[in-house]
Amino acid sequence: MTTTTRKLVLKSGISLYSGPRPDEFFIGTLRKRIAIYGASAPAIFGALKRGANAAEIAATFSLATDQVSDLVDQLHDCEFFETHSSAIQISERANKASEHIKDASFAQIRKRISPELTVTRWLPGVLDSGVSKVSARQSAHLEISGYSRAVQHLYAALLTSGVTYTQFSPSFRRGNEQISELDLIGGYISSTDIGQVFTTTSANKSKSLALFPAVKVESAEELPNNFAEKIIKIHFGEIDPEILGLWMASGQEHLLISEISGGYLTISPIVKPGITPCSRCCQLTIADQSGATLLEGGKDREEMPIAGASYLAGLIAAELVKLIDTGSCSLSSSAVAIDLLDLCNTKHIAVGRHPLCGCGWR
């Protein structure tokens, strides 16, 4: 039963809708809502928006206390109220490195974090503004390897979303380290950066891109005793079988994005070795469904077009952030096939452990 004198705070984004029948209304979102009946429903919704408690609403509209309590309980069950307050948390490492973290830079973080709350406040179990979820993204560590034009957008999207510890592997862009005209894709690289080392330039610009401040930890001794990060490796393009084998043997969580072939590419499911299907399970599943097994690829390596690079980066960033926020995402259980000629028809492919793949043998 709801405490009738407790102030009620609706989450930002809760709306009032009219139903098809007279005096039928709904409170909530287009994703989830509850019904409320009667001509006074819009006024009751207005009282809820102002923060009136159940007792005040019952008295104002001459309603039974139990009737109002039932309505409030339904709203609570749908997690439409902010019942907890949370403050922005800066990682312990960054906090130690900056004595002025709560000055102007902290005010800037408050402004920049607001758009992220548009999503995080609606995650299951979130009863605050969503700021605690965004703050927790600092505990993740993502490492990008391989090569793709989409990486520039992905790197920026993750940093500005609060995934502060997004880095490039030492082998990233090996043999193609310098910035060229192909890197001018509307991201943070400009024409004046041509000829510079991509990773060095990216690291320098990350300081202004990142939502939260970051510090470079030089040794394990500098880490807090209770330090723990969620480490995920993301690889674009063909991967060295020895590296992939090492990741599988060590239990390293990873995500693979294939080369482009005929304007088509595949994002594998996020692999947790020994727990989920691996990238070979994905390849075998796709071969079974398509009736075709790749024997030899095209002669030349294909580059990602601008629209495709932006789309791919946004999709991967959204999935990784959701994984960090909730522990699962669509890529936890399925692969994604992207046809660059028809981006609106991206396909999800359910992938299970394949009987012909050795990862499932015990």
PDB file of N, CA and C in Angstrom, residues 10-19 23-30 32-49 71 75 80:
ATOM      1  N   LEU A  10       6.935  12.016 -10.792  1.00  0.00           N
ATOM      2  CA  LEU A  10       6.870  11.266 -12.042  1.00  0.00           C
ATOM      3  C   LEU A  10       8.176  11.411 -12.816  1.00  0.00           C
ATOM      4  N   LYS A  11       8.581  10.347 -13.485  1.00  0.00           N
ATOM      5  CA  LYS A  11       9.758  10.428 -14.340  1.00  0.00           C
ATOM      6  C   LYS A  11       9.484  11.371 -15.507  1.00  0.00           C
ATOM      7  N   SER A  12      10.514  12.055 -15.937  1.00  0.00           N
ATOM      8  CA  SER A  12      10.393  12.912 -17.110  1.00  0.00           C
ATOM      9  C   SER A  12      10.049  12.054 -18.323  1.00  0.00           C
ATOM     10  N   GLY A  13       9.045  12.464 -19.073  1.00  0.00           N
ATOM     11  CA  GLY A  13       8.638  11.701 -20.249  1.00  0.00           C
ATOM     12  C   GLY A  13       7.315  10.986 -20.084  1.00  0.00           C
ATOM     13  N   ILE A  14       6.793  10.927 -18.846  1.00  0.00           N
ATOM     14  CA  ILE A  14       5.469  10.335 -18.626  1.00  0.00           C
ATOM     15  C   ILE A  14       4.417  11.276 -19.208  1.00  0.00           C
ATOM     16  N   SER A  15       3.507  10.729 -19.995  1.00  0.00           N
ATOM     17  CA  SER A  15       2.515  11.547 -20.692  1.00  0.00           C
ATOM     18  C   SER A  15       1.101  11.040 -20.429  1.00  0.00           C
ATOM     19  N   LEU A  16       0.134  11.857 -20.822  1.00  0.00           N
ATOM     20  CA  LEU A  16      -1.287  11.500 -20.730  1.00  0.00           C
ATOM     21  C   LEU A  16      -1.819  11.280 -22.139  1.00  0.00           C
ATOM     22  N   TYR A  17      -2.523  10.165 -22.340  1.00  0.00           N
ATOM     23  CA  TYR A  17      -3.094   9.834 -23.647  1.00  0.00           C
ATOM     24  C   TYR A  17      -4.597   9.644 -23.501  1.00  0.00           C
ATOM     25  N   SER A  18      -5.327   9.949 -24.556  1.00  0.00           N
ATOM     26  CA  SER A  18      -6.768   9.673 -24.559  1.00  0.00           C
ATOM     27  C   SER A  18      -7.009   8.327 -25.214  1.00  0.00           C
ATOM     28  N   GLY A  19      -8.039   7.620 -24.750  1.00  0.00           N
ATOM     29  CA  GLY A  19      -8.401   6.330 -25.315  1.00  0.00           C
ATOM     30  C   GLY A  19      -9.509   6.465 -26.340  1.00  0.00           C
ATOM     31  N   ASP A  23     -14.131   9.364 -21.826  1.00  0.00           N
ATOM     32  CA  ASP A  23     -13.538   9.415 -20.481  1.00  0.00           C
ATOM     33  C   ASP A  23     -12.542   8.284 -20.228  1.00  0.00           C
ATOM     34  N   GLU A  24     -11.905   7.790 -21.287  1.00  0.00           N
ATOM     35  CA  GLU A  24     -10.848   6.781 -21.131  1.00  0.00           C
ATOM     36  C   GLU A  24      -9.506   7.447 -21.419  1.00  0.00           C
ATOM     37  N   PHE A  25      -8.583   7.308 -20.477  1.00  0.00           N
ATOM     38  CA  PHE A  25      -7.268   7.928 -20.613  1.00  0.00           C
ATOM     39  C   PHE A  25      -6.185   6.921 -20.214  1.00  0.00           C
ATOM     40  N   PHE A  26      -4.956   7.238 -20.610  1.00  0.00           N
ATOM     41  CA  PHE A  26      -3.812   6.395 -20.252  1.00  0.00           C
ATOM     42  C   PHE A  26      -2.675   7.279 -19.751  1.00  0.00           C
ATOM     43  N   ILE A  27      -1.991   6.811 -18.729  1.00  0.00           N
ATOM     44  CA  ILE A  27      -0.806   7.494 -18.209  1.00  0.00           C
ATOM     45  C   ILE A  27       0.401   6.595 -18.451  1.00  0.00           C
ATOM     46  N   GLY A  28       1.451   7.165 -19.025  1.00  0.00           N
ATOM     47  CA  GLY A  28       2.661   6.379 -19.254  1.00  0.00           C
ATOM     48  C   GLY A  28       3.391   6.822 -20.498  1.00  0.00           C
ATOM     49  N   THR A  29       3.865   5.849 -21.273  1.00  0.00           N
ATOM     50  CA  THR A  29       4.592   6.112 -22.509  1.00  0.00           C
ATOM     51  C   THR A  29       3.996   5.248 -23.610  1.00  0.00           C
ATOM     52  N   LEU A  30       4.467   5.417 -24.821  1.00  0.00           N
ATOM     53  CA  LEU A  30       3.999   4.565 -25.912  1.00  0.00           C
ATOM     54  C   LEU A  30       4.497   3.134 -25.743  1.00  0.00           C
ATOM     55  N   LYS A  32       4.691   1.607 -22.561  1.00  0.00           N
ATOM     56  CA  LYS A  32       3.935   0.997 -21.463  1.00  0.00           C
ATOM     57  C   LYS A  32       3.072   2.069 -20.809  1.00  0.00           C
ATOM     58  N   ARG A  33       1.827   1.737 -20.485  1.00  0.00           N
ATOM     59  CA  ARG A  33       0.931   2.717 -19.871  1.00  0.00           C
ATOM     60  C   ARG A  33      -0.181   2.005 -19.112  1.00  0.00           C
ATOM     61  N   ILE A  34      -0.844   2.754 -18.219  1.00  0.00           N
ATOM     62  CA  ILE A  34      -1.971   2.208 -17.465  1.00  0.00           C
ATOM     63  C   ILE A  34      -3.210   3.043 -17.769  1.00  0.00           C
ATOM     64  N   ALA A  35      -4.374   2.420 -17.616  1.00  0.00           N
ATOM     65  CA  ALA A  35      -5.637   3.098 -17.919  1.00  0.00           C
ATOM     66  C   ALA A  35      -6.160   3.824 -16.685  1.00  0.00           C
ATOM     67  N   ILE A  36      -6.789   4.961 -16.923  1.00  0.00           N
ATOM     68  CA  ILE A  36      -7.465   5.712 -15.866  1.00  0.00           C
ATOM     69  C   ILE A  36      -8.748   6.276 -16.476  1.00  0.00           C
ATOM     70  N   TYR A  37      -9.843   6.154 -15.755  1.00  0.00           N
ATOM     71  CA  TYR A  37     -11.143   6.517 -16.312  1.00  0.00           C
ATOM     72  C   TYR A  37     -11.760   7.677 -15.539  1.00  0.00           C
ATOM     73  N   GLY A  38     -12.548   8.478 -16.250  1.00  0.00           N
ATOM     74  CA  GLY A  38     -13.263   9.583 -15.625  1.00  0.00           C
ATOM     75  C   GLY A  38     -12.849  10.924 -16.199  1.00  0.00           C
ATOM     76  N   ALA A  39     -13.773  11.881 -16.153  1.00  0.00           N
ATOM     77  CA  ALA A  39     -13.516  13.208 -16.711  1.00  0.00           C
ATOM     78  C   ALA A  39     -12.415  13.946 -15.955  1.00  0.00           C
ATOM     79  N   SER A  40     -12.173  13.550 -14.700  1.00  0.00           N
ATOM     80  CA  SER A  40     -11.151  14.232 -13.893  1.00  0.00           C
ATOM     81  C   SER A  40      -9.743  13.693 -14.132  1.00  0.00           C
ATOM     82  N   ALA A  41      -9.592  12.688 -15.002  1.00  0.00           N
ATOM     83  CA  ALA A  41      -8.282  12.065 -15.230  1.00  0.00           C
ATOM     84  C   ALA A  41      -7.208  13.071 -15.645  1.00  0.00           C
ATOM     85  N   PRO A  42      -7.483  13.992 -16.594  1.00  0.00           N
ATOM     86  CA  PRO A  42      -6.439  14.963 -16.955  1.00  0.00           C
ATOM     87  C   PRO A  42      -6.006  15.827 -15.772  1.00  0.00           C
ATOM     88  N   ALA A  43      -6.961  16.210 -14.923  1.00  0.00           N
ATOM     89  CA  ALA A  43      -6.618  17.029 -13.758  1.00  0.00           C
ATOM     90  C   ALA A  43      -5.811  16.223 -12.743  1.00  0.00           C
ATOM     91  N   ILE A  44      -6.142  14.944 -12.583  1.00  0.00           N
ATOM     92  CA  ILE A  44      -5.373  14.077 -11.676  1.00  0.00           C
ATOM     93  C   ILE A  44      -3.946  13.932 -12.185  1.00  0.00           C
ATOM     94  N   PHE A  45      -3.804  13.769 -13.494  1.00  0.00           N
ATOM     95  CA  PHE A  45      -2.466  13.677 -14.079  1.00  0.00           C
ATOM     96  C   PHE A  45      -1.686  14.967 -13.826  1.00  0.00           C
ATOM     97  N   GLY A  46      -2.367  16.102 -13.959  1.00  0.00           N
ATOM     98  CA  GLY A  46      -1.715  17.380 -13.680  1.00  0.00           C
ATOM     99  C   GLY A  46      -1.239  17.467 -12.243  1.00  0.00           C
ATOM    100  N   ALA A  47      -2.040  16.947 -11.305  1.00  0.00           N
ATOM    101  CA  ALA A  47      -1.646  16.950  -9.894  1.00  0.00           C
ATOM    102  C   ALA A  47      -0.427  16.060  -9.666  1.00  0.00           C
ATOM    103  N   LEU A  48      -0.402  14.911 -10.341  1.00  0.00           N
ATOM    104  CA  LEU A  48       0.756  14.019 -10.228  1.00  0.00           C
ATOM    105  C   LEU A  48       2.019  14.694 -10.761  1.00  0.00           C
ATOM    106  N   LYS A  49       1.894  15.420 -11.857  1.00  0.00           N
ATOM    107  CA  LYS A  49       3.049  16.111 -12.431  1.00  0.00           C
ATOM    108  C   LYS A  49       3.574  17.186 -11.482  1.00  0.00           C
ATOM    109  N   LEU A  71      -4.207   3.454  -7.872  1.00  0.00           N
ATOM    110  CA  LEU A  71      -3.639   4.098  -9.057  1.00  0.00           C
ATOM    111  C   LEU A  71      -2.138   4.313  -8.880  1.00  0.00           C
ATOM    112  N   LEU A  75       1.208   2.773 -10.904  1.00  0.00           N
ATOM    113  CA  LEU A  75       2.278   3.603 -11.465  1.00  0.00           C
ATOM    114  C   LEU A  75       3.638   3.176 -10.916  1.00  0.00           C
ATOM    115  N   PHE A  80       7.136   4.214 -12.968  1.00  0.00           N
ATOM    116  CA  PHE A  80       6.926   5.540 -13.536  1.00  0.00           C
ATOM    117  C   PHE A  80       7.342   6.660 -12.585  1.00  0.00           C
TER     118      PHE A  80
END
